[in-house]
Amino acid sequence: MLRRMAISEGGLLTDEIRCQVWPRLLNVNTEDLPPPPGPELRVDNKDYQQVLLDVRRSLRRFPPGMPLKEREDLQEQLIDIILQVLDRNRQLHYYQGYHDIVVTFLLVVGGPLATALVDKLSTHHLRDFMDPTMDNTKHILNYLMPIIELVNPMLYDFMQRAEVGTIFALSWLITWFGHVLSDFRHVVRLYDFFLACHPLMPIYFAAVIVLHREEDVFDCECDMASVHHLLSKIPQDLPYELLISRAGDLFVQFPPSELSREAALQHQAERTAASTFKDFELASTQQHPDMVLRRRFRHEPVLPEHGAKSVLTKPRTNRLVKLAVMGLTVALGAAALTIVKSALEWAPKFELQIFP
């Protein structure tokens, strides 16, 4: 029920509700929060200087007009949260842009709870971005163009001719759009959506942004510099609810398993965000999804007009239910399935408890 609320129009509406729902979506026990760190956390920490530089550059991520002392206090908390999560999970590696995600949780739920939520998020949804190399991040970016090709082959061909690649979407993906959106309301709305869904939902949302800007792309010169410059700047007046709906439709119609099911099996040494979902037990690290799709579509051609229309106007019957079920995080397991199945029995009472 909570996942459906987070996905549906408007999301969770207020930060007060998010403080109660986000921990449940991540299966974090709010009664067992990590203790505040001591000063020794920053001593001889290999990430401290880089984190300090990034946090000092994050002024625009704080509400306009916030008193200087309050902002400085929050920046100190932000540094401690990041270092504490990295200290608790030595296999994780800091990346520039990580602080954009952490500051969102800090502003919404406060320090102690933010630490617990970011800790869980970093070992699941963000796990791919926190490897020592960018291999897994590049692998996720490789899903962008196949999605575009399925929906709008003409746009895909134009972008291929321009050789624009997918690097324009890197900052979108690794910050969950927190770095590129100026309105905090839009950022937390997207976080509602992403927390309730599969870890790859941000790449589907990136795809629908590109698809939404089809006319702008076609108006560009067909070269890398022009198209990259256009796409790397996200308009701030996007129809977010419409794009969220379309991203959900695309995920249901073309789930990650469909994009990679023909790829060769190869188990990675460490579990990634993708591999923690059943959809990705057959995912490949050997072949790019676009190569797989091109081979499959030689046998299953998709007409441009019909393909685009069928995806973007697909009936939404039970879509929220499908997304909510498909978005179950690993930590929830079988118990979560039981909760979803019995939602009609306990939802009214539970809703009154959460939203008095």
CSV table of C-alpha atoms in Angstrom, one decimal:
chain,number,residue,atom,x,y,z
A,1,MET,CA,0.0,0.0,0.0
A,2,LEU,CA,2.8,2.4,0.9
A,3,ARG,CA,4.6,1.7,-2.4
A,4,ARG,CA,1.4,2.4,-4.3
A,5,MET,CA,1.1,5.7,-2.5
A,6,ALA,CA,4.7,6.6,-3.3
A,7,ILE,CA,4.2,5.8,-7.0
A,8,SER,CA,0.8,7.3,-7.5
A,9,GLU,CA,0.2,10.9,-8.5
A,10,GLY,CA,1.7,13.4,-6.1
A,11,GLY,CA,3.7,10.8,-4.2
A,12,LEU,CA,3.9,11.1,-0.4
A,13,LEU,CA,3.0,14.8,-0.4
A,14,THR,CA,4.8,16.0,2.7
A,15,ASP,CA,8.1,15.5,4.5
A,16,GLU,CA,6.3,14.5,7.6
A,17,ILE,CA,4.8,11.5,5.8
A,18,ARG,CA,8.1,10.7,4.2
A,19,CYS,CA,9.8,10.5,7.6
A,20,GLN,CA,7.4,7.7,8.4
A,21,VAL,CA,7.2,6.0,5.0
A,22,TRP,CA,10.8,6.1,3.6
A,23,PRO,CA,12.1,3.9,6.5
A,24,ARG,CA,9.4,1.4,5.8
A,25,LEU,CA,10.2,1.3,2.0
A,26,LEU,CA,13.8,0.6,2.9
A,27,ASN,CA,13.0,-1.7,5.8
A,28,VAL,CA,14.9,0.4,8.3
A,29,ASN,CA,14.2,-0.1,12.0
A,30,THR,CA,13.7,3.5,13.4
A,31,GLU,CA,14.2,2.2,16.9
A,32,ASP,CA,17.7,1.0,16.2
A,33,LEU,CA,19.5,4.0,14.8
A,34,PRO,CA,23.3,4.3,14.6
A,35,PRO,CA,24.9,6.4,17.4
A,36,PRO,CA,26.4,9.8,16.5
A,37,PRO,CA,30.0,9.6,15.4
A,38,GLY,CA,32.9,10.8,17.4
A,39,PRO,CA,35.7,13.2,16.3
A,40,GLU,CA,37.9,10.2,15.5
A,41,LEU,CA,35.8,9.5,12.4
A,42,ARG,CA,37.5,12.3,10.5
A,43,VAL,CA,41.1,11.5,11.6
A,44,ASP,CA,43.2,10.1,8.8
A,45,ASN,CA,40.1,9.3,6.8
A,46,LYS,CA,41.0,8.9,3.1
A,47,ASP,CA,37.7,10.4,1.9
A,48,TYR,CA,37.5,13.3,4.2
A,49,GLN,CA,39.1,16.0,2.1
A,50,GLN,CA,37.1,15.1,-1.0
A,51,VAL,CA,33.9,14.9,0.9
A,52,LEU,CA,34.7,18.3,2.5
A,53,LEU,CA,35.2,19.9,-0.9
A,54,ASP,CA,32.0,18.5,-2.3
A,55,VAL,CA,29.9,19.5,0.7
A,56,ARG,CA,31.3,23.1,0.6
A,57,ARG,CA,30.2,23.3,-3.0
A,58,SER,CA,26.7,22.1,-2.2
A,59,LEU,CA,25.3,25.5,-1.1
A,60,ARG,CA,22.5,25.5,-3.7
A,61,ARG,CA,21.1,22.2,-2.3
A,62,PHE,CA,20.0,24.0,0.9
A,63,PRO,CA,16.8,26.0,1.0
A,64,PRO,CA,17.2,29.6,0.0
A,65,GLY,CA,17.3,32.0,3.0
A,66,MET,CA,18.4,29.4,5.4
A,67,PRO,CA,20.4,31.1,8.3
A,68,LEU,CA,24.2,30.7,7.9
A,69,LYS,CA,24.6,28.9,11.2
A,70,GLU,CA,21.9,26.3,10.5
A,71,ARG,CA,23.3,25.6,7.0
A,72,GLU,CA,26.8,25.2,8.5
A,73,ASP,CA,25.5,22.8,11.1
A,74,LEU,CA,23.8,20.7,8.4
A,75,GLN,CA,26.9,20.7,6.3
A,76,GLU,CA,28.8,19.2,9.2
A,77,GLN,CA,26.1,16.6,9.7
A,78,LEU,CA,26.3,15.8,6.0
A,79,ILE,CA,30.0,15.2,6.2
A,80,ASP,CA,29.6,12.9,9.2
A,81,ILE,CA,26.8,10.9,7.6
A,82,ILE,CA,28.8,10.2,4.5
A,83,LEU,CA,32.0,9.2,6.4
A,84,GLN,CA,30.0,7.1,8.9
A,85,VAL,CA,28.3,5.1,6.1
A,86,LEU,CA,31.7,4.6,4.3
A,87,ASP,CA,33.3,3.5,7.6
A,88,ARG,CA,30.5,1.0,8.3
A,89,ASN,CA,30.8,-0.4,4.7
A,90,ARG,CA,34.5,-0.6,3.8
A,91,GLN,CA,33.7,-2.2,0.5
A,92,LEU,CA,32.0,1.0,-0.7
A,93,HIS,CA,33.8,3.8,-2.5
A,94,TYR,CA,32.8,7.4,-2.4
A,95,TYR,CA,32.0,9.1,-5.7
A,96,GLN,CA,31.4,12.8,-6.5
A,97,GLY,CA,27.6,13.3,-6.6
A,98,TYR,CA,26.9,10.9,-3.6
A,99,HIS,CA,26.6,13.9,-1.4
A,100,ASP,CA,23.7,15.2,-3.5
A,101,ILE,CA,21.7,12.1,-2.5
A,102,VAL,CA,22.7,12.2,1.1
A,103,VAL,CA,21.8,15.9,1.6
A,104,THR,CA,18.2,15.1,0.3
A,105,PHE,CA,17.7,12.5,3.1
A,106,LEU,CA,19.3,14.8,5.6
A,107,LEU,CA,16.9,17.7,4.8
A,108,VAL,CA,13.9,15.4,4.8
A,109,VAL,CA,14.4,13.1,7.8
A,110,GLY,CA,17.2,14.6,9.9
A,111,GLY,CA,20.7,13.3,10.8
A,112,PRO,CA,20.3,10.0,12.7
A,113,LEU,CA,17.6,8.6,10.5
A,114,ALA,CA,19.3,9.8,7.4
A,115,THR,CA,22.4,7.8,8.3
A,116,ALA,CA,20.4,4.6,8.6
A,117,LEU,CA,18.5,5.2,5.4
A,118,VAL,CA,21.6,6.1,3.4
A,119,ASP,CA,23.4,3.1,4.8
A,120,LYS,CA,20.7,0.8,3.5
A,121,LEU,CA,20.4,2.7,0.2
A,122,SER,CA,24.2,2.5,-0.4
A,123,THR,CA,24.3,-1.2,0.0
A,124,HIS,CA,21.4,-1.8,-2.3
A,125,HIS,CA,20.1,0.8,-4.8
A,126,LEU,CA,23.4,2.7,-5.1
A,127,ARG,CA,25.7,-0.2,-4.8
A,128,ASP,CA,26.7,-0.2,-8.4
A,129,PHE,CA,27.9,3.4,-8.3
A,130,MET,CA,30.1,2.7,-5.3
A,131,ASP,CA,32.5,0.2,-6.8
A,132,PRO,CA,36.2,1.0,-7.3
A,133,THR,CA,35.6,1.3,-11.0
A,134,MET,CA,32.7,2.6,-13.1
A,135,ASP,CA,32.0,-0.6,-14.9
A,136,ASN,CA,28.7,-1.3,-13.3
A,137,THR,CA,27.6,2.3,-13.7
A,138,LYS,CA,28.4,2.1,-17.4
A,139,HIS,CA,26.5,-1.1,-17.6
A,140,ILE,CA,23.4,0.6,-16.2
A,141,LEU,CA,23.8,3.5,-18.7
A,142,ASN,CA,23.8,0.9,-21.4
A,143,TYR,CA,20.1,0.4,-20.8
A,144,LEU,CA,19.2,3.9,-21.8
A,145,MET,CA,19.5,3.6,-25.6
A,146,PRO,CA,17.7,0.3,-25.9
A,147,ILE,CA,14.7,1.8,-24.1
A,148,ILE,CA,14.7,4.7,-26.5
A,149,GLU,CA,15.1,2.4,-29.5
A,150,LEU,CA,12.1,0.4,-28.4
A,151,VAL,CA,9.9,3.5,-28.1
A,152,ASN,CA,11.2,5.8,-30.9
A,153,PRO,CA,13.5,4.2,-33.4
A,154,MET,CA,13.8,7.4,-35.4
A,155,LEU,CA,15.1,9.3,-32.3
A,156,TYR,CA,17.4,6.4,-31.5
A,157,ASP,CA,18.9,6.5,-35.0
A,158,PHE,CA,19.4,10.3,-34.8
A,159,MET,CA,21.3,10.0,-31.5
A,160,GLN,CA,23.3,7.1,-32.9
A,161,ARG,CA,24.3,9.2,-35.9
A,162,ALA,CA,25.2,12.1,-33.6
A,163,GLU,CA,27.4,9.7,-31.6
A,164,VAL,CA,26.2,11.4,-28.4
A,165,GLY,CA,26.5,8.3,-26.2
A,166,THR,CA,25.0,8.3,-22.7
A,167,ILE,CA,27.4,10.4,-20.7
A,168,PHE,CA,24.9,13.3,-20.6
A,169,ALA,CA,22.8,11.2,-18.2
A,170,LEU,CA,25.5,10.2,-15.8
A,171,SER,CA,24.9,12.9,-13.3
A,172,TRP,CA,21.2,12.3,-13.5
A,173,LEU,CA,21.7,8.6,-12.6
A,174,ILE,CA,24.3,8.8,-9.9
A,175,THR,CA,22.5,11.6,-8.0
A,176,TRP,CA,19.0,10.5,-8.6
A,177,PHE,CA,18.5,13.9,-10.4
A,178,GLY,CA,19.3,15.7,-7.2
A,179,HIS,CA,22.2,17.6,-8.7
A,180,VAL,CA,20.3,18.8,-11.8
A,181,LEU,CA,16.9,19.8,-10.5
A,182,SER,CA,16.7,23.2,-8.7
A,183,ASP,CA,13.3,22.7,-7.1
A,184,PHE,CA,13.5,20.5,-4.0
A,185,ARG,CA,9.9,19.5,-4.3
A,186,HIS,CA,10.6,17.8,-7.6
A,187,VAL,CA,13.7,16.0,-6.2
A,188,VAL,CA,11.8,14.5,-3.2
A,189,ARG,CA,8.9,13.5,-5.5
A,190,LEU,CA,11.3,11.5,-7.6
A,191,TYR,CA,12.8,10.0,-4.5
A,192,ASP,CA,9.4,8.8,-3.5
A,193,PHE,CA,9.1,7.1,-6.8
A,194,PHE,CA,12.6,5.6,-6.9
A,195,LEU,CA,12.4,4.3,-3.3
A,196,ALA,CA,9.2,2.4,-4.1
A,197,CYS,CA,10.6,0.8,-7.3
A,198,HIS,CA,13.4,-1.3,-8.8
A,199,PRO,CA,16.9,0.2,-8.6
A,200,LEU,CA,17.0,0.7,-12.3
A,201,MET,CA,13.9,2.9,-12.4
A,202,PRO,CA,16.1,6.1,-12.6
A,203,ILE,CA,17.4,5.0,-16.0
A,204,TYR,CA,13.8,4.5,-17.2
A,205,PHE,CA,13.0,8.0,-16.0
A,206,ALA,CA,16.1,9.3,-17.8
A,207,ALA,CA,14.8,7.6,-21.0
A,208,VAL,CA,11.4,9.3,-20.8
A,209,ILE,CA,13.0,12.7,-20.4
A,210,VAL,CA,14.9,12.2,-23.6
A,211,LEU,CA,11.8,10.8,-25.4
A,212,HIS,CA,9.8,13.8,-24.1
A,213,ARG,CA,12.4,16.2,-25.7
A,214,GLU,CA,12.2,14.5,-29.1
A,215,GLU,CA,11.4,17.7,-31.0
A,216,ASP,CA,14.2,19.6,-29.3
A,217,VAL,CA,16.6,16.9,-30.3
A,218,PHE,CA,15.5,16.8,-33.9
A,219,ASP,CA,15.9,20.6,-34.1
A,220,CYS,CA,19.6,20.2,-33.2
A,221,GLU,CA,22.5,19.7,-35.5
A,222,CYS,CA,23.1,16.0,-35.8
A,223,ASP,CA,26.5,16.1,-34.0
A,224,MET,CA,27.8,15.0,-30.6
A,225,ALA,CA,28.4,18.5,-29.2
A,226,SER,CA,25.0,20.0,-30.1
A,227,VAL,CA,22.9,17.0,-28.9
A,228,HIS,CA,25.0,16.5,-25.7
A,229,HIS,CA,24.7,20.2,-24.8
A,230,LEU,CA,20.9,20.1,-25.3
A,231,LEU,CA,20.3,16.9,-23.3
A,232,SER,CA,22.7,17.6,-20.5
A,233,LYS,CA,20.5,20.6,-19.5
A,234,ILE,CA,17.2,19.4,-18.0
A,235,PRO,CA,14.3,21.9,-18.3
A,236,GLN,CA,13.0,22.8,-14.9
A,237,ASP,CA,9.4,22.8,-16.0
A,238,LEU,CA,9.0,19.2,-17.0
A,239,PRO,CA,5.6,17.5,-16.5
A,240,TYR,CA,7.0,15.3,-13.8
A,241,GLU,CA,3.8,13.3,-13.0
A,242,LEU,CA,3.3,12.5,-16.7
A,243,LEU,CA,7.0,11.4,-17.0
A,244,ILE,CA,6.8,9.3,-13.8
A,245,SER,CA,3.7,7.6,-15.2
A,246,ARG,CA,5.4,6.9,-18.6
A,247,ALA,CA,8.5,5.6,-16.8
A,248,GLY,CA,6.4,3.1,-14.9
A,249,ASP,CA,4.6,2.1,-18.1
A,250,LEU,CA,7.9,1.4,-19.8
A,251,PHE,CA,9.2,-0.6,-16.9
A,252,VAL,CA,6.1,-2.8,-16.9
A,253,GLN,CA,6.2,-3.3,-20.7
A,254,PHE,CA,10.0,-3.7,-21.0
A,255,PRO,CA,11.3,-4.9,-17.6
A,256,PRO,CA,15.1,-5.3,-17.2
A,257,SER,CA,14.8,-9.0,-17.6
A,258,GLU,CA,13.4,-8.5,-21.1
A,259,LEU,CA,16.3,-6.2,-22.0
A,260,SER,CA,18.9,-8.7,-21.0
A,261,ARG,CA,17.4,-12.1,-20.9
A,262,GLU,CA,19.4,-13.4,-23.8
A,263,ALA,CA,22.8,-12.3,-22.4
A,264,ALA,CA,25.3,-14.9,-21.2
A,265,LEU,CA,25.4,-15.8,-17.5
A,266,GLN,CA,28.2,-14.4,-15.5
A,267,HIS,CA,28.0,-14.1,-11.7
A,268,GLN,CA,29.9,-11.0,-10.4
A,269,ALA,CA,32.3,-11.4,-7.5
A,270,GLU,CA,30.2,-9.0,-5.4
A,271,ARG,CA,26.4,-8.5,-5.5
A,272,THR,CA,25.2,-5.4,-7.2
A,273,ALA,CA,22.0,-3.5,-7.0
A,274,ALA,CA,20.9,-5.2,-10.2
A,275,SER,CA,21.8,-8.7,-9.0
A,276,THR,CA,19.8,-8.4,-5.8
A,277,PHE,CA,16.6,-8.6,-7.8
A,278,LYS,CA,15.3,-11.7,-9.4
A,279,ASP,CA,14.8,-9.9,-12.7
A,280,PHE,CA,18.6,-9.7,-12.9
A,281,GLU,CA,19.7,-13.2,-12.1
A,282,LEU,CA,20.2,-13.7,-15.8
A,283,ALA,CA,21.7,-10.3,-16.5
A,284,SER,CA,24.9,-10.0,-18.5
A,285,THR,CA,28.1,-8.2,-17.9
A,286,GLN,CA,29.4,-9.6,-21.2
A,287,GLN,CA,27.1,-8.1,-23.8
A,288,HIS,CA,25.5,-4.7,-24.1
A,289,PRO,CA,21.7,-4.8,-24.0
A,290,ASP,CA,21.4,-2.8,-27.2
A,291,MET,CA,23.3,-5.6,-29.1
A,292,VAL,CA,20.9,-8.2,-27.6
A,293,LEU,CA,17.9,-6.1,-28.6
A,294,ARG,CA,19.0,-5.6,-32.2
A,295,ARG,CA,19.5,-9.4,-32.6
A,296,ARG,CA,16.0,-10.0,-31.1
A,297,PHE,CA,14.3,-7.4,-33.2
A,298,ARG,CA,15.5,-8.9,-36.4
A,299,HIS,CA,12.9,-11.6,-35.6
A,300,GLU,CA,10.4,-9.3,-33.9
A,301,PRO,CA,10.3,-6.0,-35.8
A,302,VAL,CA,8.6,-3.0,-34.2
A,303,LEU,CA,7.1,-0.3,-36.4
A,304,PRO,CA,8.0,3.2,-35.3
A,305,GLU,CA,4.6,4.7,-35.1
A,306,HIS,CA,2.8,1.7,-33.6
A,307,GLY,CA,5.7,1.0,-31.2
A,308,ALA,CA,5.8,4.5,-29.8
A,309,LYS,CA,2.1,4.8,-29.4
A,310,SER,CA,1.6,1.4,-27.8
A,311,VAL,CA,4.2,2.2,-25.2
A,312,LEU,CA,3.2,5.7,-24.2
A,313,THR,CA,-0.5,5.1,-24.3
A,314,LYS,CA,-0.5,1.6,-22.8
A,315,PRO,CA,-3.5,1.0,-20.5
A,316,ARG,CA,-2.6,1.6,-16.9
A,317,THR,CA,-4.8,-1.1,-15.4
A,318,ASN,CA,-3.1,-2.5,-12.4
A,319,ARG,CA,0.2,-0.7,-13.3
A,320,LEU,CA,0.7,0.6,-9.8
A,321,VAL,CA,0.1,-2.8,-8.3
A,322,LYS,CA,2.7,-4.3,-10.7
A,323,LEU,CA,5.2,-1.6,-10.0
A,324,ALA,CA,4.7,-1.9,-6.3
A,325,VAL,CA,5.3,-5.7,-6.4
A,326,MET,CA,8.2,-5.4,-8.8
A,327,GLY,CA,9.8,-2.8,-6.6
A,328,LEU,CA,10.0,-4.9,-3.5
A,329,THR,CA,13.5,-4.5,-2.0
A,330,VAL,CA,15.6,-7.4,-1.1
A,331,ALA,CA,15.4,-6.8,2.7
A,332,LEU,CA,11.7,-7.2,2.7
A,333,GLY,CA,11.6,-10.7,1.3
A,334,ALA,CA,8.7,-13.1,1.8
A,335,ALA,CA,7.2,-11.0,4.6
A,336,ALA,CA,6.6,-8.1,2.3
A,337,LEU,CA,4.8,-10.3,-0.2
A,338,THR,CA,2.5,-11.4,2.6
A,339,ILE,CA,1.9,-7.7,3.5
A,340,VAL,CA,1.0,-6.8,0.0
A,341,LYS,CA,-1.4,-9.7,-0.4
A,342,SER,CA,-3.1,-8.9,2.8
A,343,ALA,CA,-3.2,-5.1,2.2
A,344,LEU,CA,-6.9,-4.9,1.8
A,345,GLU,CA,-7.4,-6.4,5.2
A,346,TRP,CA,-5.2,-4.2,7.3
A,347,ALA,CA,-4.7,-1.0,5.1
A,348,PRO,CA,-7.6,1.1,6.6
A,349,LYS,CA,-6.4,0.6,10.1
A,350,PHE,CA,-2.7,1.0,9.2
A,351,GLU,CA,-3.4,4.2,7.2
A,352,LEU,CA,-5.0,5.8,10.2
A,353,GLN,CA,-2.0,5.0,12.3
A,354,ILE,CA,0.5,6.5,9.8
A,355,PHE,CA,-1.6,9.5,8.7
A,356,PRO,CA,-3.8,10.6,11.7
